Coordinates of C-alpha atoms in Angstrom, one line a residue:
Chain A
M1 CA -34.2 -40.1 34.7
E2 CA -33.4 -38.7 38.1
R3 CA -29.7 -38.7 37.1
V4 CA -30.5 -36.8 33.9
N5 CA -32.4 -34.2 35.9
Q6 CA -29.5 -34.0 38.4
T7 CA -27.1 -33.3 35.5
L8 CA -29.4 -30.7 33.9
R9 CA -29.5 -28.8 37.2
W10 CA -25.8 -28.0 36.6
V11 CA -26.4 -26.6 33.1
P12 CA -26.7 -22.8 33.3
V13 CA -29.6 -21.2 31.4
W14 CA -27.3 -18.7 29.7
S15 CA -25.6 -21.6 27.8
L16 CA -29.0 -22.4 26.2
Y17 CA -29.3 -18.8 25.1
L18 CA -25.8 -18.9 23.7
L19 CA -26.4 -22.2 21.8
G20 CA -29.9 -21.3 20.7
L21 CA -29.1 -17.9 19.3
L22 CA -25.9 -18.9 17.6
P23 CA -27.7 -20.0 14.4
L24 CA -29.2 -16.5 14.0
P25 CA -26.1 -14.7 12.9
W26 CA -24.6 -17.8 11.4
L27 CA -27.5 -18.3 9.0
F28 CA -27.4 -14.7 8.0
Y29 CA -23.7 -15.0 7.3
L30 CA -24.4 -18.1 5.2
G31 CA -27.0 -16.2 3.2
L32 CA -24.5 -13.3 2.7
T33 CA -21.8 -15.6 1.4
G34 CA -24.0 -17.6 -1.0
A35 CA -24.0 -20.8 1.1
L36 CA -27.9 -20.8 1.3
G37 CA -28.2 -21.2 -2.5
P38 CA -29.1 -18.8 -5.3
E39 CA -32.1 -17.3 -3.4
P40 CA -30.8 -16.5 0.1
V41 CA -33.8 -14.2 1.0
K42 CA -36.3 -17.0 0.8
A43 CA -33.9 -19.5 2.3
L44 CA -33.2 -17.3 5.3
E45 CA -36.9 -16.5 5.8
H46 CA -37.7 -20.2 5.8
E47 CA -34.8 -21.2 8.1
Y48 CA -35.7 -18.6 10.7
G49 CA -39.4 -19.5 10.5
E50 CA -38.8 -23.2 10.8
L51 CA -36.5 -22.8 13.7
A52 CA -39.1 -20.8 15.5
L53 CA -41.7 -23.5 14.9
K54 CA -39.3 -26.2 16.2
L55 CA -38.7 -24.1 19.3
L56 CA -42.5 -23.8 19.8
V57 CA -42.8 -27.5 19.7
L58 CA -40.0 -27.8 22.3
V59 CA -41.7 -25.2 24.5
L60 CA -45.0 -27.2 24.3
A61 CA -43.1 -30.5 25.0
V62 CA -41.7 -29.4 28.3
T63 CA -44.8 -30.1 30.4
P64 CA -45.7 -33.5 28.8
L65 CA -42.1 -34.6 29.0
R66 CA -42.1 -34.0 32.7
R67 CA -45.5 -35.5 33.3
F68 CA -45.1 -38.6 31.2
L69 CA -41.3 -39.3 31.3
G70 CA -40.3 -37.5 34.4
L71 CA -37.8 -35.3 32.4
N72 CA -37.6 -31.9 34.0
L73 CA -36.8 -29.1 31.6
M74 CA -38.9 -26.5 33.4
K75 CA -35.9 -24.4 34.1
F76 CA -35.2 -23.9 30.4
R77 CA -38.8 -23.3 29.2
R78 CA -38.7 -19.5 29.4
A79 CA -35.4 -19.3 27.6
L80 CA -36.8 -21.5 24.8
G81 CA -39.7 -19.2 24.5
V82 CA -37.6 -16.1 24.3
I83 CA -35.3 -17.7 21.7
C84 CA -38.3 -18.7 19.8
F85 CA -39.6 -15.1 19.8
T86 CA -36.2 -13.9 18.6
Y87 CA -36.4 -16.2 15.5
V88 CA -40.0 -15.1 14.8
L89 CA -38.8 -11.5 14.9
A90 CA -35.9 -12.3 12.6
H91 CA -38.3 -14.2 10.3
L92 CA -40.6 -11.2 10.2
L93 CA -37.8 -8.7 9.6
V94 CA -36.4 -10.7 6.7
W95 CA -39.9 -10.8 5.2
L96 CA -40.4 -7.1 5.7
V97 CA -37.0 -5.6 4.8
L98 CA -35.5 -8.1 2.4
D99 CA -38.4 -9.9 0.8
V100 CA -41.5 -7.6 0.4
Q101 CA -39.7 -4.3 0.6
I102 CA -42.7 -2.2 -0.4
P103 CA -44.6 -0.9 2.7
S104 CA -47.9 -0.4 1.0
Q105 CA -47.8 -4.0 -0.2
I106 CA -47.0 -5.2 3.3
L107 CA -50.3 -3.8 4.6
A108 CA -52.2 -5.1 1.6
D109 CA -50.6 -8.6 2.1
I110 CA -51.6 -8.7 5.8
V111 CA -55.2 -8.0 5.0
K112 CA -55.5 -10.0 1.8
R113 CA -53.4 -13.1 2.2
P114 CA -54.7 -15.6 4.8
Y115 CA -51.3 -17.1 5.6
I116 CA -49.8 -13.7 6.3
T117 CA -52.9 -12.7 8.4
V118 CA -52.5 -15.9 10.4
G119 CA -48.8 -15.4 10.8
M120 CA -49.2 -11.7 11.9
V121 CA -51.9 -12.7 14.5
A122 CA -49.5 -15.3 15.9
F123 CA -46.7 -12.6 16.1
V124 CA -49.0 -10.0 17.8
L125 CA -50.1 -12.6 20.4
M126 CA -46.4 -13.4 21.1
V127 CA -45.5 -9.8 21.9
P128 CA -47.1 -9.6 25.4
L129 CA -45.5 -13.0 26.2
A130 CA -42.1 -11.7 25.2
V131 CA -42.6 -8.4 27.1
T132 CA -43.6 -10.3 30.3
S133 CA -40.8 -12.9 30.1
N134 CA -38.8 -11.2 32.9
N135 CA -38.8 -12.0 36.6
G136 CA -40.4 -8.7 37.5
S137 CA -43.4 -9.4 35.4
V138 CA -43.8 -12.9 36.8
R139 CA -43.9 -11.4 40.3
R140 CA -46.2 -8.6 39.4
L141 CA -48.7 -10.6 37.4
G142 CA -48.8 -13.5 39.9
P143 CA -51.3 -16.2 38.8
R144 CA -52.3 -14.1 35.9
W145 CA -48.9 -14.7 34.4
R146 CA -49.6 -18.4 33.9
K147 CA -53.0 -17.6 32.4
L148 CA -51.5 -15.1 30.0
H149 CA -48.8 -17.5 28.9
R150 CA -51.4 -20.1 27.9
L151 CA -51.5 -17.9 24.7
T152 CA -48.7 -20.2 23.6
Y153 CA -51.3 -22.8 22.7
P154 CA -53.2 -20.8 20.0
I155 CA -49.8 -19.3 18.9
A156 CA -48.4 -22.7 18.2
V157 CA -51.5 -23.8 16.2
L158 CA -51.5 -20.5 14.2
G159 CA -47.8 -21.0 13.6
A160 CA -48.3 -24.4 12.1
L161 CA -51.4 -23.2 10.2
H162 CA -49.3 -20.3 8.7
Y163 CA -46.8 -22.9 7.3
L164 CA -49.6 -25.2 6.0
L165 CA -51.3 -22.3 4.2
L166 CA -48.3 -21.0 2.4
I167 CA -47.0 -24.2 0.7
K168 CA -48.0 -25.4 -2.8
G169 CA -49.7 -28.8 -3.2
F170 CA -50.1 -31.5 -0.5
Q171 CA -46.9 -31.6 1.5
L172 CA -46.0 -33.7 4.5
E173 CA -43.8 -31.4 6.5
P174 CA -46.3 -28.7 7.6
L175 CA -48.8 -31.4 8.3
T176 CA -46.3 -33.1 10.6
Y177 CA -45.8 -29.9 12.6
L178 CA -49.5 -29.4 12.9
A179 CA -50.0 -33.0 14.1
V180 CA -47.2 -32.8 16.6
I181 CA -48.4 -29.5 18.0
L182 CA -52.0 -30.8 18.3
L183 CA -50.8 -33.9 20.0
L184 CA -48.8 -31.9 22.5
L185 CA -52.0 -29.9 23.2
V186 CA -54.2 -32.9 23.5
L187 CA -51.9 -34.3 26.1
R188 CA -52.9 -31.4 28.3
L189 CA -56.6 -32.2 28.2
P190 CA -58.0 -32.9 31.6
I191 CA -59.3 -36.3 30.6
I192 CA -55.8 -37.5 29.7
Q193 CA -54.3 -35.9 32.7
D194 CA -56.8 -37.6 35.0
Q195 CA -56.3 -41.0 33.5
T196 CA -52.5 -40.8 33.9
A197 CA -53.0 -39.6 37.5
V198 CA -55.2 -42.7 38.1
R199 CA -52.6 -45.0 36.6
A200 CA -49.9 -43.4 38.7
R201 CA -51.9 -44.0 41.8
E202 CA -52.5 -47.6 40.9
Chain B
M1 CA -49.6 -16.7 -38.6
A2 CA -46.3 -16.7 -37.1
R3 CA -43.1 -15.3 -38.4
R4 CA -40.2 -17.6 -37.9
W5 CA -37.0 -17.2 -36.1
T6 CA -34.1 -17.3 -38.6
N7 CA -31.4 -18.6 -36.3
T8 CA -30.0 -21.8 -37.7
L9 CA -27.6 -23.0 -35.1
T10 CA -27.1 -26.8 -35.0
P11 CA -25.5 -29.1 -32.5
A12 CA -22.3 -28.5 -34.3
D13 CA -22.3 -24.9 -33.2
V14 CA -22.4 -25.9 -29.5
T15 CA -19.7 -24.0 -27.7
P16 CA -17.8 -24.9 -24.6
E17 CA -19.1 -22.9 -21.7
A18 CA -15.8 -21.1 -21.3
A19 CA -16.3 -19.5 -24.7
F20 CA -20.0 -19.0 -24.2
W21 CA -19.9 -15.4 -23.0
N22 CA -17.5 -14.2 -25.6
R23 CA -19.7 -15.8 -28.3
R24 CA -22.8 -14.2 -26.8
Q25 CA -21.4 -10.8 -27.3
I26 CA -20.5 -11.4 -30.9
I27 CA -23.9 -12.8 -31.7
A28 CA -25.7 -10.0 -30.0
G29 CA -23.7 -7.5 -32.1
I30 CA -24.6 -9.3 -35.4
A31 CA -28.2 -9.8 -34.4
G32 CA -28.5 -6.1 -33.6
M33 CA -27.3 -5.1 -37.0
G34 CA -29.4 -7.7 -38.9
L35 CA -32.6 -6.9 -37.0
A36 CA -32.3 -3.2 -37.4
S37 CA -32.8 -3.7 -41.2
L38 CA -35.8 -6.0 -40.8
S39 CA -38.6 -3.7 -39.6
G40 CA -40.9 -5.4 -37.1
A41 CA -39.0 -8.6 -37.1
G42 CA -37.1 -7.9 -34.0
Q43 CA -39.9 -7.7 -31.4
A44 CA -39.1 -10.9 -29.6
Q45 CA -35.5 -10.1 -29.5
A46 CA -35.9 -6.4 -28.9
A47 CA -35.5 -6.7 -25.2
E48 CA -32.8 -9.3 -25.5
G49 CA -30.0 -6.8 -25.2
E50 CA -31.0 -6.2 -21.6
L51 CA -31.4 -9.9 -20.7
E52 CA -28.3 -11.0 -18.8
P53 CA -28.6 -14.8 -18.3
N54 CA -28.4 -16.2 -14.8
S55 CA -25.4 -18.4 -13.9
W56 CA -25.2 -22.1 -14.7
E57 CA -25.3 -22.7 -11.0
D58 CA -28.5 -20.6 -10.4
V59 CA -30.3 -22.3 -13.3
T60 CA -29.3 -25.9 -12.3
T61 CA -29.6 -25.7 -8.5
Y62 CA -32.7 -23.6 -7.9
C63 CA -35.5 -25.7 -9.5
N64 CA -39.0 -26.9 -9.0
F65 CA -39.5 -30.6 -10.1
Y66 CA -41.8 -32.0 -7.5
E67 CA -41.2 -35.6 -8.7
F68 CA -37.9 -35.3 -6.9
G69 CA -39.1 -33.4 -3.9
T70 CA -40.6 -30.0 -3.0
G71 CA -37.4 -28.3 -1.9
K72 CA -35.7 -26.1 -4.4
G73 CA -32.5 -28.2 -4.0
D74 CA -34.2 -31.6 -4.2
P75 CA -34.2 -31.9 -8.0
A76 CA -30.4 -31.2 -8.2
A77 CA -29.8 -33.7 -5.4
Y78 CA -32.0 -36.5 -6.6
A79 CA -32.7 -36.2 -10.4
G80 CA -29.5 -37.9 -11.3
R81 CA -31.2 -41.2 -10.8
M82 CA -33.6 -40.6 -13.7
T83 CA -32.7 -42.6 -16.8
T84 CA -32.9 -40.3 -19.8
S85 CA -31.4 -42.6 -22.4
P86 CA -33.0 -44.3 -24.2
W87 CA -36.0 -41.9 -24.3
S88 CA -39.0 -41.8 -26.5
V89 CA -42.0 -39.5 -26.8
K90 CA -45.4 -40.9 -27.6
I91 CA -47.2 -38.5 -30.0
D92 CA -50.9 -39.5 -30.3
G93 CA -54.4 -38.2 -30.6
L94 CA -55.4 -36.1 -33.6
V95 CA -52.2 -36.5 -35.6
D96 CA -51.4 -38.1 -39.0
K97 CA -48.4 -40.0 -37.8
P98 CA -49.0 -41.2 -34.2
G99 CA -46.4 -43.3 -32.6
D100 CA -43.4 -43.6 -30.3
Y101 CA -40.7 -41.2 -31.5
D102 CA -37.2 -41.9 -30.3
F103 CA -35.6 -38.8 -28.8
Q104 CA -32.4 -39.1 -31.0
Q105 CA -34.6 -39.5 -34.1
I106 CA -36.5 -36.3 -33.2
L107 CA -33.2 -34.5 -32.7
G108 CA -32.0 -35.6 -36.1
E109 CA -35.1 -34.0 -37.7
M110 CA -34.9 -30.7 -35.8
T111 CA -32.8 -27.6 -36.0
I112 CA -31.4 -26.6 -32.6
E113 CA -31.4 -22.9 -31.9
E114 CA -30.4 -20.8 -28.9
R115 CA -33.1 -18.7 -27.2
I116 CA -32.5 -16.4 -24.3
Y117 CA -35.8 -16.1 -22.5
R118 CA -37.1 -14.6 -19.3
F119 CA -38.4 -17.3 -16.9
R120 CA -41.1 -16.3 -14.4
C121 CA -42.2 -18.7 -11.7
V122 CA -45.7 -18.5 -10.2
E123 CA -43.9 -18.2 -6.8
A124 CA -42.8 -14.6 -7.9
W125 CA -39.2 -15.3 -8.6
S126 CA -37.5 -15.1 -12.0
M127 CA -34.4 -16.0 -14.0
V128 CA -33.1 -15.5 -17.5
V129 CA -32.1 -18.8 -19.2
P130 CA -30.2 -19.4 -22.4
W131 CA -32.1 -22.4 -23.8
N132 CA -31.2 -24.6 -26.7
G133 CA -34.0 -26.3 -28.5
F134 CA -36.4 -26.3 -31.4
E135 CA -39.9 -24.8 -32.0
L136 CA -42.7 -27.1 -30.9
A137 CA -44.5 -26.2 -34.1
D138 CA -41.8 -28.1 -36.0
L139 CA -42.3 -31.2 -34.0
L140 CA -46.1 -31.0 -34.3
N141 CA -45.8 -30.4 -38.1
M142 CA -43.6 -33.5 -38.3
A143 CA -46.4 -35.6 -36.7
G144 CA -49.0 -33.9 -38.8
V145 CA -51.7 -32.0 -36.9
Q146 CA -55.2 -33.0 -38.0
E147 CA -58.0 -30.6 -38.7
G148 CA -60.1 -31.0 -35.5
A149 CA -57.2 -30.6 -33.1
K150 CA -57.6 -27.6 -30.7
Y151 CA -55.3 -28.3 -27.8
V152 CA -52.0 -30.1 -27.0
A153 CA -51.7 -32.1 -23.9
F154 CA -48.3 -33.1 -22.3
E155 CA -47.2 -35.6 -19.8
T156 CA -44.1 -35.9 -17.7
L157 CA -42.3 -39.2 -17.0
Y158 CA -43.7 -41.1 -14.0
R159 CA -41.2 -43.6 -12.7
P160 CA -41.6 -43.9 -8.9
E161 CA -38.4 -46.0 -8.5
E162 CA -36.3 -43.1 -9.9
M163 CA -38.5 -40.3 -8.6
P164 CA -38.5 -40.2 -4.7
G165 CA -40.9 -37.2 -4.6
T166 CA -43.7 -39.3 -6.2
A167 CA -43.9 -41.3 -3.0
Y168 CA -46.1 -38.5 -1.8
R169 CA -49.3 -37.3 -3.3
V170 CA -48.2 -33.7 -3.6
L171 CA -49.8 -33.8 -7.0
D172 CA -51.8 -36.3 -9.0
W173 CA -49.0 -38.0 -10.9
P174 CA -48.0 -38.1 -13.7
Y175 CA -47.6 -34.3 -14.1
R176 CA -49.8 -33.0 -16.9
E177 CA -49.8 -29.7 -18.8
G178 CA -51.5 -28.3 -21.8
L179 CA -51.7 -25.5 -24.4
R180 CA -54.2 -24.3 -26.8
L181 CA -53.0 -25.2 -30.4
D182 CA -52.3 -21.6 -31.4
E183 CA -50.2 -21.1 -28.3
A184 CA -48.4 -24.4 -29.0
M185 CA -47.7 -23.3 -32.6
H186 CA -46.4 -19.9 -31.6
P187 CA -42.8 -19.4 -32.6
L188 CA -41.8 -18.4 -29.1
T189 CA -42.9 -21.9 -27.8
L190 CA -39.8 -23.9 -27.6
M191 CA -39.0 -27.6 -26.9
A192 CA -35.8 -27.2 -25.0
T193 CA -33.0 -29.9 -25.2
G194 CA -30.2 -27.9 -23.6
I195 CA -29.1 -24.9 -21.6
F196 CA -25.9 -22.9 -22.1
G197 CA -25.2 -25.0 -25.2
K198 CA -25.1 -28.2 -23.1
P199 CA -27.6 -31.0 -22.8
L200 CA -30.4 -30.3 -20.3
P201 CA -29.4 -31.5 -16.8
N202 CA -32.0 -33.9 -15.4
Q203 CA -33.2 -31.4 -12.8
N204 CA -34.1 -29.0 -15.6
G205 CA -36.2 -31.5 -17.4
A206 CA -33.9 -33.7 -19.5
P207 CA -33.9 -34.7 -22.2
L208 CA -36.8 -32.7 -23.5
R209 CA -39.0 -30.0 -21.9
L210 CA -41.4 -27.4 -23.0
V211 CA -40.6 -23.6 -22.6
V212 CA -43.5 -21.2 -22.8
P213 CA -41.8 -17.9 -21.8
W214 CA -44.9 -15.8 -21.4
K215 CA -46.5 -18.2 -18.9
Y216 CA -45.7 -19.1 -15.4
G217 CA -42.9 -21.7 -15.2
F218 CA -45.1 -24.6 -14.2
K219 CA -46.6 -24.6 -17.7
S220 CA -43.2 -25.4 -19.1
I221 CA -43.5 -29.1 -18.4
K222 CA -40.4 -31.2 -17.9
S223 CA -39.1 -34.6 -19.1
I224 CA -41.9 -35.1 -21.6
V225 CA -42.9 -38.6 -22.5
R226 CA -46.3 -38.0 -24.2
I227 CA -47.8 -35.3 -26.4
T228 CA -51.5 -35.7 -27.3
L229 CA -53.4 -33.6 -29.8
T230 CA -57.0 -33.2 -28.7
D231 CA -60.2 -31.3 -29.4
K232 CA -60.9 -30.6 -25.7
E233 CA -59.1 -28.5 -23.1
P234 CA -56.9 -31.1 -21.3
P235 CA -56.8 -31.4 -17.5
T236 CA -53.6 -29.9 -16.1
S237 CA -51.9 -30.9 -12.8
W238 CA -51.9 -27.6 -10.9
N239 CA -55.4 -26.7 -12.1
M240 CA -56.6 -30.1 -10.9
A241 CA -54.9 -29.5 -7.5
N242 CA -56.3 -26.0 -7.0
A243 CA -58.3 -24.4 -9.8
R244 CA -58.8 -21.2 -7.9
E245 CA -55.1 -20.6 -7.8
Y246 CA -53.8 -22.0 -11.0
G247 CA -55.7 -21.4 -14.2
F248 CA -55.4 -23.3 -17.4
Y249 CA -53.8 -20.3 -19.2
S250 CA -51.5 -19.1 -16.3
N251 CA -50.2 -16.2 -18.4
V252 CA -47.8 -14.0 -16.5
N253 CA -49.9 -11.1 -15.5
P254 CA -48.9 -8.5 -12.9
N255 CA -52.5 -7.4 -12.6
V256 CA -53.9 -10.7 -11.6
D257 CA -52.7 -11.8 -8.1
H258 CA -52.2 -15.3 -7.0
P259 CA -54.8 -15.6 -4.2
R260 CA -52.0 -16.0 -1.7
W261 CA -49.4 -13.5 -3.0
S262 CA -49.1 -10.5 -5.3
Q263 CA -47.8 -11.0 -8.8
A264 CA -47.0 -7.3 -9.4
T265 CA -43.3 -7.7 -8.6
E266 CA -40.7 -10.5 -8.8
R267 CA -37.4 -11.4 -7.2
R268 CA -34.7 -12.0 -9.7
I269 CA -32.6 -15.1 -8.6
G270 CA -28.9 -14.5 -8.1
G271 CA -29.1 -11.0 -6.8
G272 CA -28.0 -11.9 -3.3
L273 CA -29.5 -10.9 0.1
F274 CA -30.1 -7.3 -0.7
A275 CA -31.5 -7.3 -4.3
R276 CA -34.4 -5.1 -5.1
R277 CA -37.7 -6.6 -6.3
Q278 CA -38.5 -5.8 -10.0
P279 CA -41.9 -5.0 -11.5
T280 CA -43.3 -8.0 -13.4
L281 CA -44.0 -7.4 -17.1
M282 CA -47.3 -8.2 -18.8
F283 CA -46.9 -11.6 -20.5
N284 CA -43.4 -11.7 -18.9
G285 CA -42.3 -9.1 -21.4
Y286 CA -43.5 -10.9 -24.5
E287 CA -46.8 -8.8 -24.8
E288 CA -46.1 -7.6 -28.3
D289 CA -45.7 -11.1 -29.5
V290 CA -48.5 -13.0 -27.8
A291 CA -51.2 -10.5 -26.6
S292 CA -53.1 -11.0 -29.8
L293 CA -53.6 -14.7 -28.9
Y294 CA -56.0 -13.6 -26.2
D295 CA -58.0 -10.9 -28.0
G296 CA -61.5 -10.8 -26.6
M297 CA -60.7 -12.9 -23.5
D298 CA -61.2 -11.5 -20.0
L299 CA -57.8 -12.4 -18.6
T300 CA -59.0 -11.8 -15.0
K301 CA -61.5 -14.7 -15.5
Q302 CA -59.5 -16.9 -17.9
F303 CA -56.3 -16.6 -16.0

């Protein structure tokens, strides 16, 4: 694992931004040219949303991966978070501009439809995290920065819940996301951390 | 009760798709002239002039058929495994001649027509589909509906080895649907055997599916293996899964929202990334034909 960590040290963070953001215009282009099927609006909305959820899982996995496997991805965590927010924003914009289209209906939807309410709450919680994702904010906020960014935990749960609430019938995929996210959060509980610490000492 | 459609196309009239559009134009012209002289007879077709069918690709690749998966592309990808020949339909319950009817035998008895209908999914998207099929009323009359029958129950094929989606309990398989007898006997209610003059592709419910154009798409049950005449309202799959969201009637109604989304507007499939939403029509545009079926009912309660 030490060798992997050594290699990763040479990977510049900007390459992750480049790679991670590439699907954004690419998917839009696919939608424009008909490659996303007969209903590109919904397809694009889902693609962006699901990518955001996957990135959230990755962000949450960084700490457990380091603690339990010794894999150090800490350097990339902030980039993953920012890329995730970008996809959430794209997801929201597709919904607003291409899908719903009618402003009065948007407001009504946010209030009336639980899955949209949940999604909007998650988005609003993400805004302060995105705004403070620069070095200046980290310095200025000090220890409060870490505390603020624990908002990622409820955001991830709300994101998975948003997916679970919008599907029809009993489906496996949203449940899988929710389960993985809950597992990644449980791994942070003090009890589990203490036990692994004990084992490490033994 | 119901006036009949007078179209008498048979399988012999089936046209290659290349010639389809040309023929459509000619038929539209003739129909227009003929109907103008028959006052009141053209209601169902009145709006047909504005109905531009979706493409073959739209209709056959954007489908819900959860037995093959919950993704819109899953049915087109996996439904090919479904064996549709031989195929028989069990007709039982309150009928004079119950039994297993061979699909080919049914076809031999029926007159296939072309019907261009709006299709509105409960998920707020819509298409226009040129179906081929026969009136359900004709099939029910063939079996002989008995006096006490009030409802018709339908069942979809359940064959797990050919239907990968049934490995998950997305719904309580087999898929079930139902209509009140007067809805079933209505001349708009079609048993579809084809689209665009071709046999139904498996993902669209081969070889035999229901089409009830004034109701949300899930009422139009696919790949039917059983039809039961009964005196009680039959249980239906989506209603069993979530009664608050999916009523027995499920008539298209822009004034009754699905609890999780508005039904006031719809997205027409095939319009691309920048298509505008369209207002949803009461009873999906078939109000003049079917509204009387629901006289005296509170459609916000019996939705």
